[in-house]
Coordinates of C-alpha atoms in Angstrom, one line a residue:
X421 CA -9.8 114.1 77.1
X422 CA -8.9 110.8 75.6
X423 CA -5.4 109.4 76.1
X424 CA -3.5 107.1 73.6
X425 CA -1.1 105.2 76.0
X426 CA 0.0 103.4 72.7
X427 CA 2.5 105.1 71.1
X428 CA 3.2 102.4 68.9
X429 CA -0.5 102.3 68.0
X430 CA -0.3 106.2 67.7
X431 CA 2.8 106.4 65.9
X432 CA 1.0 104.2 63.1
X433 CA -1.7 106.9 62.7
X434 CA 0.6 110.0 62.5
X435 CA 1.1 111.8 59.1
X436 CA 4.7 111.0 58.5
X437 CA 3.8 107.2 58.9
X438 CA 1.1 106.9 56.4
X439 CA 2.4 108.8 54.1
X440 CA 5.7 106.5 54.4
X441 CA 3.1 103.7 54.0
X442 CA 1.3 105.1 51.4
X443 CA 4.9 105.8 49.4
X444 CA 5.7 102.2 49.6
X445 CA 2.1 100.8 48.2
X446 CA 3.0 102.7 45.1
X447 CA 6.4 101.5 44.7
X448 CA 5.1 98.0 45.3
X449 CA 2.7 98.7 42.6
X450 CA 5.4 100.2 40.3
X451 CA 7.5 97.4 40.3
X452 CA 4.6 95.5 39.6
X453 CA 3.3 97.5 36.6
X454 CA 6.9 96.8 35.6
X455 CA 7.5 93.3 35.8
X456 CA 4.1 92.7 34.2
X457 CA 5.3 95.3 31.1
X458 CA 8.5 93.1 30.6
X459 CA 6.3 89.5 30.8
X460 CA 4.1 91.2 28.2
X461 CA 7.1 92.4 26.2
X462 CA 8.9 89.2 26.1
X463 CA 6.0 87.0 25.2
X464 CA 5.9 89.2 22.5
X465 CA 8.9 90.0 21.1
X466 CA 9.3 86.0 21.1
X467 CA 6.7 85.8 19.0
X468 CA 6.5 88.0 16.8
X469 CA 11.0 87.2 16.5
X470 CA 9.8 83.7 15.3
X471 CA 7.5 85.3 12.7
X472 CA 10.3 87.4 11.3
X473 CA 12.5 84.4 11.3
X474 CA 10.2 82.1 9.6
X475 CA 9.8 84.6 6.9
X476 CA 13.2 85.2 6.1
X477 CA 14.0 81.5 5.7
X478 CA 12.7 81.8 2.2
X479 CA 15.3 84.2 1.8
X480 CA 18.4 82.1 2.7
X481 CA 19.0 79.6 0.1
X482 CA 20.5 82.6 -1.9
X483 CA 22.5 83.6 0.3
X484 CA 25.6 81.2 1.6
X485 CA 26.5 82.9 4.9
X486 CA 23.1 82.5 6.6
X487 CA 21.8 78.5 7.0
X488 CA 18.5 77.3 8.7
X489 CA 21.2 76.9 11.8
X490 CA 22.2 80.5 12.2
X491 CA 18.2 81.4 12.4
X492 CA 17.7 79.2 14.9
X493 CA 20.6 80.0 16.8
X494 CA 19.1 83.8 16.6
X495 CA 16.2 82.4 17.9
X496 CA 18.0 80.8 21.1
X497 CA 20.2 83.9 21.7
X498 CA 16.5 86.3 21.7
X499 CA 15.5 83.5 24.4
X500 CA 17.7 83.6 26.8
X501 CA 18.3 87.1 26.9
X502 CA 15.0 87.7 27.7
X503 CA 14.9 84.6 30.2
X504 CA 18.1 86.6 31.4
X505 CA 16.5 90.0 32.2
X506 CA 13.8 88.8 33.9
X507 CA 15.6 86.2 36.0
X508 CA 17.7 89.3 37.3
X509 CA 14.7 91.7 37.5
X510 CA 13.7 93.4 41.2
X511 CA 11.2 90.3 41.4
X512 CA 12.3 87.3 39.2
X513 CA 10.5 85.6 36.3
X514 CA 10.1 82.3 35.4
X515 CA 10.6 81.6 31.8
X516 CA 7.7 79.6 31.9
X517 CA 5.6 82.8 32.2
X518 CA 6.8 84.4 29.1
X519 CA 4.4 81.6 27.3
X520 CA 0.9 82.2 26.6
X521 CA 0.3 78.4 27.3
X522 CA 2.0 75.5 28.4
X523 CA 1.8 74.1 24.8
X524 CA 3.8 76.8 23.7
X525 CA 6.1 76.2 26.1
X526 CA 7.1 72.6 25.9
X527 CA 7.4 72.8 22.2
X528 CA 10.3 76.2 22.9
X529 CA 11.4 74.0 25.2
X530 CA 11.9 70.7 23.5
X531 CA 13.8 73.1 20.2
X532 CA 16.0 75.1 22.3
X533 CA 16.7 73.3 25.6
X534 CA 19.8 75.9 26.1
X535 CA 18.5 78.7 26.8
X536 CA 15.9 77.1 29.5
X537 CA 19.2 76.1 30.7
X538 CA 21.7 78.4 30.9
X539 CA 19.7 82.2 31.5
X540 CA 20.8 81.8 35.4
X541 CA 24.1 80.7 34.7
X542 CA 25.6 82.5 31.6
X543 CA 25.7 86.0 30.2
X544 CA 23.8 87.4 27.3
X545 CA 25.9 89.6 24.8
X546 CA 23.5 91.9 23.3
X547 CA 19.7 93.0 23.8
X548 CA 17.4 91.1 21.5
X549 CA 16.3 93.9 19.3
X550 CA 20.2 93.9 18.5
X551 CA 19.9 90.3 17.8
X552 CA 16.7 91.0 15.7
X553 CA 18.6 93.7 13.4
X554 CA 21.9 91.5 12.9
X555 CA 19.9 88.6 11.5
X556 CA 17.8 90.7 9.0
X557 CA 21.2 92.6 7.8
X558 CA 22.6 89.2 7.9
X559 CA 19.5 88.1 5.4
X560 CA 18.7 91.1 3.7
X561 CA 22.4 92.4 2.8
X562 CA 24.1 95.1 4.5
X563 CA 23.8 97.7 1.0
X564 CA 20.2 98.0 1.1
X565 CA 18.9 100.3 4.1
X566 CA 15.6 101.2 2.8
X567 CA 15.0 97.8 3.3
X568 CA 16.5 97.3 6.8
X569 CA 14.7 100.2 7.7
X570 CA 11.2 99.1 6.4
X571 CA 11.7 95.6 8.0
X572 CA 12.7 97.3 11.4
X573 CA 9.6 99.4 11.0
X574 CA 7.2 96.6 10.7
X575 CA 8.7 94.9 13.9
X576 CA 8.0 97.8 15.9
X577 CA 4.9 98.4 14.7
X578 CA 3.9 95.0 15.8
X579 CA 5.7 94.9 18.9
X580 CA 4.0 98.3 19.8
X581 CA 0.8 98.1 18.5
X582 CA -1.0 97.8 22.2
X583 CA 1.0 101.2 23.3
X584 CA -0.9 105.1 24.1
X585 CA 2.2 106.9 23.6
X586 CA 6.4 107.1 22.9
X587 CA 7.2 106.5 26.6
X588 CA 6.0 102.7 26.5
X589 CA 8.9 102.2 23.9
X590 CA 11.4 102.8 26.6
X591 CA 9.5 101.5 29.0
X592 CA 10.4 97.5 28.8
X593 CA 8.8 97.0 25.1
X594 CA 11.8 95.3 24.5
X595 CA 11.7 97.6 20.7
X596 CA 15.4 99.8 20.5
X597 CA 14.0 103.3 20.2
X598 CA 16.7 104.5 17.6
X599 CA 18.4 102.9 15.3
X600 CA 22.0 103.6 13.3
X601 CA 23.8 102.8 10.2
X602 CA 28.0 103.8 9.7
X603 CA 29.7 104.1 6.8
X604 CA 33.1 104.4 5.4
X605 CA 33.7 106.7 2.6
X606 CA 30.9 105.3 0.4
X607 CA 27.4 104.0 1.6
X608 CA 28.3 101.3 -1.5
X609 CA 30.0 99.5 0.6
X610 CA 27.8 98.9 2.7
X611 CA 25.9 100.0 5.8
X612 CA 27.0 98.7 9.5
X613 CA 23.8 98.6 11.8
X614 CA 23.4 99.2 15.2
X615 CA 20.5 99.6 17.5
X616 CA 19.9 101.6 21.0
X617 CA 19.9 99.0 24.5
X618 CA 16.8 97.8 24.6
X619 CA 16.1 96.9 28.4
X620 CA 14.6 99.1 30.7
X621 CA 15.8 100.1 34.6
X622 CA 18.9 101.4 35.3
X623 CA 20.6 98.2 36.0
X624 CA 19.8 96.6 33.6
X625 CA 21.1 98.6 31.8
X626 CA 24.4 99.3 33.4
X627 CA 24.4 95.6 33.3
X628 CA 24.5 95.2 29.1
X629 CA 26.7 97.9 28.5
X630 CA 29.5 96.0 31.1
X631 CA 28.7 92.9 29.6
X632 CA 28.8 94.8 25.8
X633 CA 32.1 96.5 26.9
X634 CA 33.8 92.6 27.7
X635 CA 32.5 90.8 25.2
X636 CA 30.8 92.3 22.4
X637 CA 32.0 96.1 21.1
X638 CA 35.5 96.7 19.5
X639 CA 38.0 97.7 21.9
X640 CA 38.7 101.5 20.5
X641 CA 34.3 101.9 21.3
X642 CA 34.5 99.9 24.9
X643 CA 37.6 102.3 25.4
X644 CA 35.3 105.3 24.6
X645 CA 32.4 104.0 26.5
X646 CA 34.6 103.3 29.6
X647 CA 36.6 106.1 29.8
X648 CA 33.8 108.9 29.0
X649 CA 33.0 110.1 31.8
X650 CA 37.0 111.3 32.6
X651 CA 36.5 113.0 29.2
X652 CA 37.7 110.1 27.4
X653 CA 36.8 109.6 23.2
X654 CA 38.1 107.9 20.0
X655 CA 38.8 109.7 16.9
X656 CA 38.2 108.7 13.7
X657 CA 39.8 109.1 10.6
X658 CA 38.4 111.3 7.7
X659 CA 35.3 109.6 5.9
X660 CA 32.7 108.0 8.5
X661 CA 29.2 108.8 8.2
X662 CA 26.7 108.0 10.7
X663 CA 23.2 108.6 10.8
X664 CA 20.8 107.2 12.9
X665 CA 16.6 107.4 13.0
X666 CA 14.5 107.2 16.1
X667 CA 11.0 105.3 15.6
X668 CA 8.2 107.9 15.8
X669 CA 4.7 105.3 17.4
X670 CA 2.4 108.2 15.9
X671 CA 3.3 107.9 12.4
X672 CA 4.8 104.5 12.3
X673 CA 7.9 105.4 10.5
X674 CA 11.5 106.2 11.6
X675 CA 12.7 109.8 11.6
X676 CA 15.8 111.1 11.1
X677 CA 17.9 111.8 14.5
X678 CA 21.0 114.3 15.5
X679 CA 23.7 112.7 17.6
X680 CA 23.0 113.1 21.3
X681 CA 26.2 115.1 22.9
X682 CA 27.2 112.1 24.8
X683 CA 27.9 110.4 21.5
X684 CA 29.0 113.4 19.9
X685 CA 31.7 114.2 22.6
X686 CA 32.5 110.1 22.5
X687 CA 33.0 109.9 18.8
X688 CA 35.0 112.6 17.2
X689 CA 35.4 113.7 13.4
X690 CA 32.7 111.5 12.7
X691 CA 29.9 112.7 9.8
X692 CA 26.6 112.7 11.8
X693 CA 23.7 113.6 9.9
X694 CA 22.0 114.8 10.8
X695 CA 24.5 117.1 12.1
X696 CA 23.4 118.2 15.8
X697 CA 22.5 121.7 16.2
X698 CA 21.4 122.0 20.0
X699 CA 20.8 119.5 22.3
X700 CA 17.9 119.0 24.3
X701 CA 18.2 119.3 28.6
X702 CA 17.3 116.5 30.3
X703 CA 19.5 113.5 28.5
X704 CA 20.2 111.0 31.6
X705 CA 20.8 107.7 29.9
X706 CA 24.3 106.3 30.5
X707 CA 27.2 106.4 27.9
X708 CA 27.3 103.4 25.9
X709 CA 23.3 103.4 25.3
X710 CA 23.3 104.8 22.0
X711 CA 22.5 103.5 18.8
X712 CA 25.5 104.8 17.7
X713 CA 27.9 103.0 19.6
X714 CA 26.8 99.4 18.3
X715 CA 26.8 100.9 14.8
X716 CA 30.4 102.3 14.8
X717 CA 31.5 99.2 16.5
X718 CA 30.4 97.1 13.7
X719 CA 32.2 99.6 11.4
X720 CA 35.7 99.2 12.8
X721 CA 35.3 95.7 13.1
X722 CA 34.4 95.7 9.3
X723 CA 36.5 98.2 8.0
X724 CA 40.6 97.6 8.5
X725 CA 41.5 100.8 7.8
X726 CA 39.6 102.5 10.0
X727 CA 40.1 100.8 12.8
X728 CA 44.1 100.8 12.4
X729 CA 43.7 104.8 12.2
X730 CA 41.5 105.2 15.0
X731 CA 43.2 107.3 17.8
X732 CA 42.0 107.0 21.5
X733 CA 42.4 109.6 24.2
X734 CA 41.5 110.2 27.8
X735 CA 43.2 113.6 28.7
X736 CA 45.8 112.8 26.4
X737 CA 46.4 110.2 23.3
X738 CA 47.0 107.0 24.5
X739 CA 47.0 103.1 23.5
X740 CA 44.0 101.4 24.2
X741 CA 44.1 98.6 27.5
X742 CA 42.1 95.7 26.6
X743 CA 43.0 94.1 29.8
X744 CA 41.7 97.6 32.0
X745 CA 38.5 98.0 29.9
X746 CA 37.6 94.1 30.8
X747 CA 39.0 94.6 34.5
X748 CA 37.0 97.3 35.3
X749 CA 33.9 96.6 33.4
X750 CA 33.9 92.9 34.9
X751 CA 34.5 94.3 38.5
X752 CA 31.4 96.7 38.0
X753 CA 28.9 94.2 36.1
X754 CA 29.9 91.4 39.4
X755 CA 28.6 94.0 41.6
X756 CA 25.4 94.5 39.8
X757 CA 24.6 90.9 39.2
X758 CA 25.1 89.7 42.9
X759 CA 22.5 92.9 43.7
X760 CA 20.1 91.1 41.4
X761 CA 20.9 87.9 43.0
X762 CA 22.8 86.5 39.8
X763 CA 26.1 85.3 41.3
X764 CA 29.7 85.5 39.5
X765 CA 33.3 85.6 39.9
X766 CA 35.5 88.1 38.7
X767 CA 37.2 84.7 37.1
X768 CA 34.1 83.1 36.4
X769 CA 32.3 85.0 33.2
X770 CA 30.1 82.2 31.1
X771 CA 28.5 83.6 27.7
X772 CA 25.6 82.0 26.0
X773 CA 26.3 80.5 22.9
X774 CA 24.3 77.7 20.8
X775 CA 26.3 74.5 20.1
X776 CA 25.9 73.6 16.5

């Protein structure tokens, strides 16, 4: 009878060992299938942003809030968000590699030099498909939706025209699955746009809705977002209506979408439509990933009246602390960078911005 005097050697054989091995290979390869899904999605998405942008310049000389400047700031935010995510991805990306060709490159380079240098350094404030939506509203005007919507849809179309089925669009497509319009009182007034967080993996997306709580949603939202989990929500006053549409890749067009419950339970007295009926098992995202919540943020801002109605709660009613919300959010987000080997103070938080 043959005798392994190896155990080491023997140990490598057993079941438990290869299967251990075998476990790995495919997370390796996972991670891989990953990375090379966001390089794809970001060469992309840049691509086909600058299209979009170079379109709507012909649309600007009418309009007095947007300038050839504000586009190409757009333009510089979209970069170094994306330069952003995959600098703090499981296994780093170059900027470089989100070009098709060194051409490319140099000539993104030489026109917005800020982003090439600030994506280890600063902190994005929204996804780009957020940025994307703000600066067609911003163009197109905030009273005509079918439009909006139309425009969205021919983005996503284009940005997932190489996808098999409705997973790939929140599977690092960089396209927000859902988006949202708010209201007050009268859609005359205009629409306030949001979109879902576009950025796949669970830190990463923990990671924008921090940074969204600091810097970028109203204070009563960031105060719902936080605070959810302990039961805490806002509550609005009469006369906000908020309906969002989720982008269906086998038809090609948006389709209207219920509230999820997380929103539902965040946002109270608010006119969803449609209105939710039942709600579907299996719902893991995080609060604060919503379409909804960039939507009705932009409404408070907007609307005055709202906003100085709003009530907020936790168990009981209570006055919304800026300072907490930041604290806490910042103390969260500075663990999840340094994990992703994107090191910052508690003291020390840089957001991009474009010098004009």
């Amino acid at each position: 009878m043959e005798n392994n005097d190896n155990p080491q050697e023997a140990d490598a054989h057993s079941p438990s060992r290869m299967e251990a091995l075998m476990k790995n290979c495919k997370l390796q390869k996972n991670k891989e299938e990953v990375k090379q899904r966001l390089v794809q999605s970001g060469t992309d998405f840049i691509l086909v942003f600058w299209k979009v942008l170079s379109a709507l310049e012909e649309n600007i000389q009418s309009n007095a809030d947007v300038s050839v400047a504000t586009l190409m700031a757009y333009m510089a935010e979209v970069l170094h968000c994306i330069f952003f995510l995959g600098h703090i991805h499981e296994m780093p990306i170059n900027p470089k590699t989100f070009f098709q060709n060194d051409r490319l490159f140099q000539i993104f380079k030489r026109q917005f030099p800020e982003p090439f240098e600030h994506y280890s350094t600063h902190l994005p404030k929204r996804t780009p498909f957020s940025i994307l939506l703000d600066m067609v509203s911003k163009v197109k005007g905030h009273t005509d939706h079918r439009t909006i919507l139309s425009q969205v849809e021919e983005v996503k179309k284009k940005l997932t025209e190489k996808s098999k089925d409705n997973q790939f669009v929140n599977n690092y497509s960089l396209t927000a699955s859902v988006i949202c319009m708010s209201y007050f009182c009268t859609p005359e007034k205009g629409f306030n746009y949001g979109a879902s967080l576009s950025c796949s993996g669970k830190v990463e997306t923990k990671i924008m809705i921090a940074l969204s709580c600091i810097k970028t949603w109203n204070d009563a939202v960031a105060h719902a977002v936080c605070h959810a989990k302990k039961g805490g929500f806002i509550k609005f006053p009469d006369g906000v209506t908020c309906q969002a549409y989720i982008y269906d890749l086998k038809s090609g067009y948006n389709i209207e979408k219920a509230p999820c419950k997380k929103c539902h339970g965040m946002f109270r007295n608010v006119n969803f439509l449609p209105p939710p009926s039942e709600w579907p098992k299996g719902q893991d995202w995080q609060y604060g990933n919503c379409a909804e919540t960039e939507s009705l943020s932009h409404l408070l801002n907007t609307e005055q009246n709202v906003r100085n109605a709003i009530k907020a709660f936790k168990t009981h009613e209570v006055i919304i602390n800026r300072e907490e919300i930041v604290q806490e959010a910042k103390k969260n987000v500075t663990q999840l960078l340094n994990s992703r080997k994107f090191r910052i103070q508690l003291d020390d938080f840089k957001f991009f911005a474009v010098q004009n």
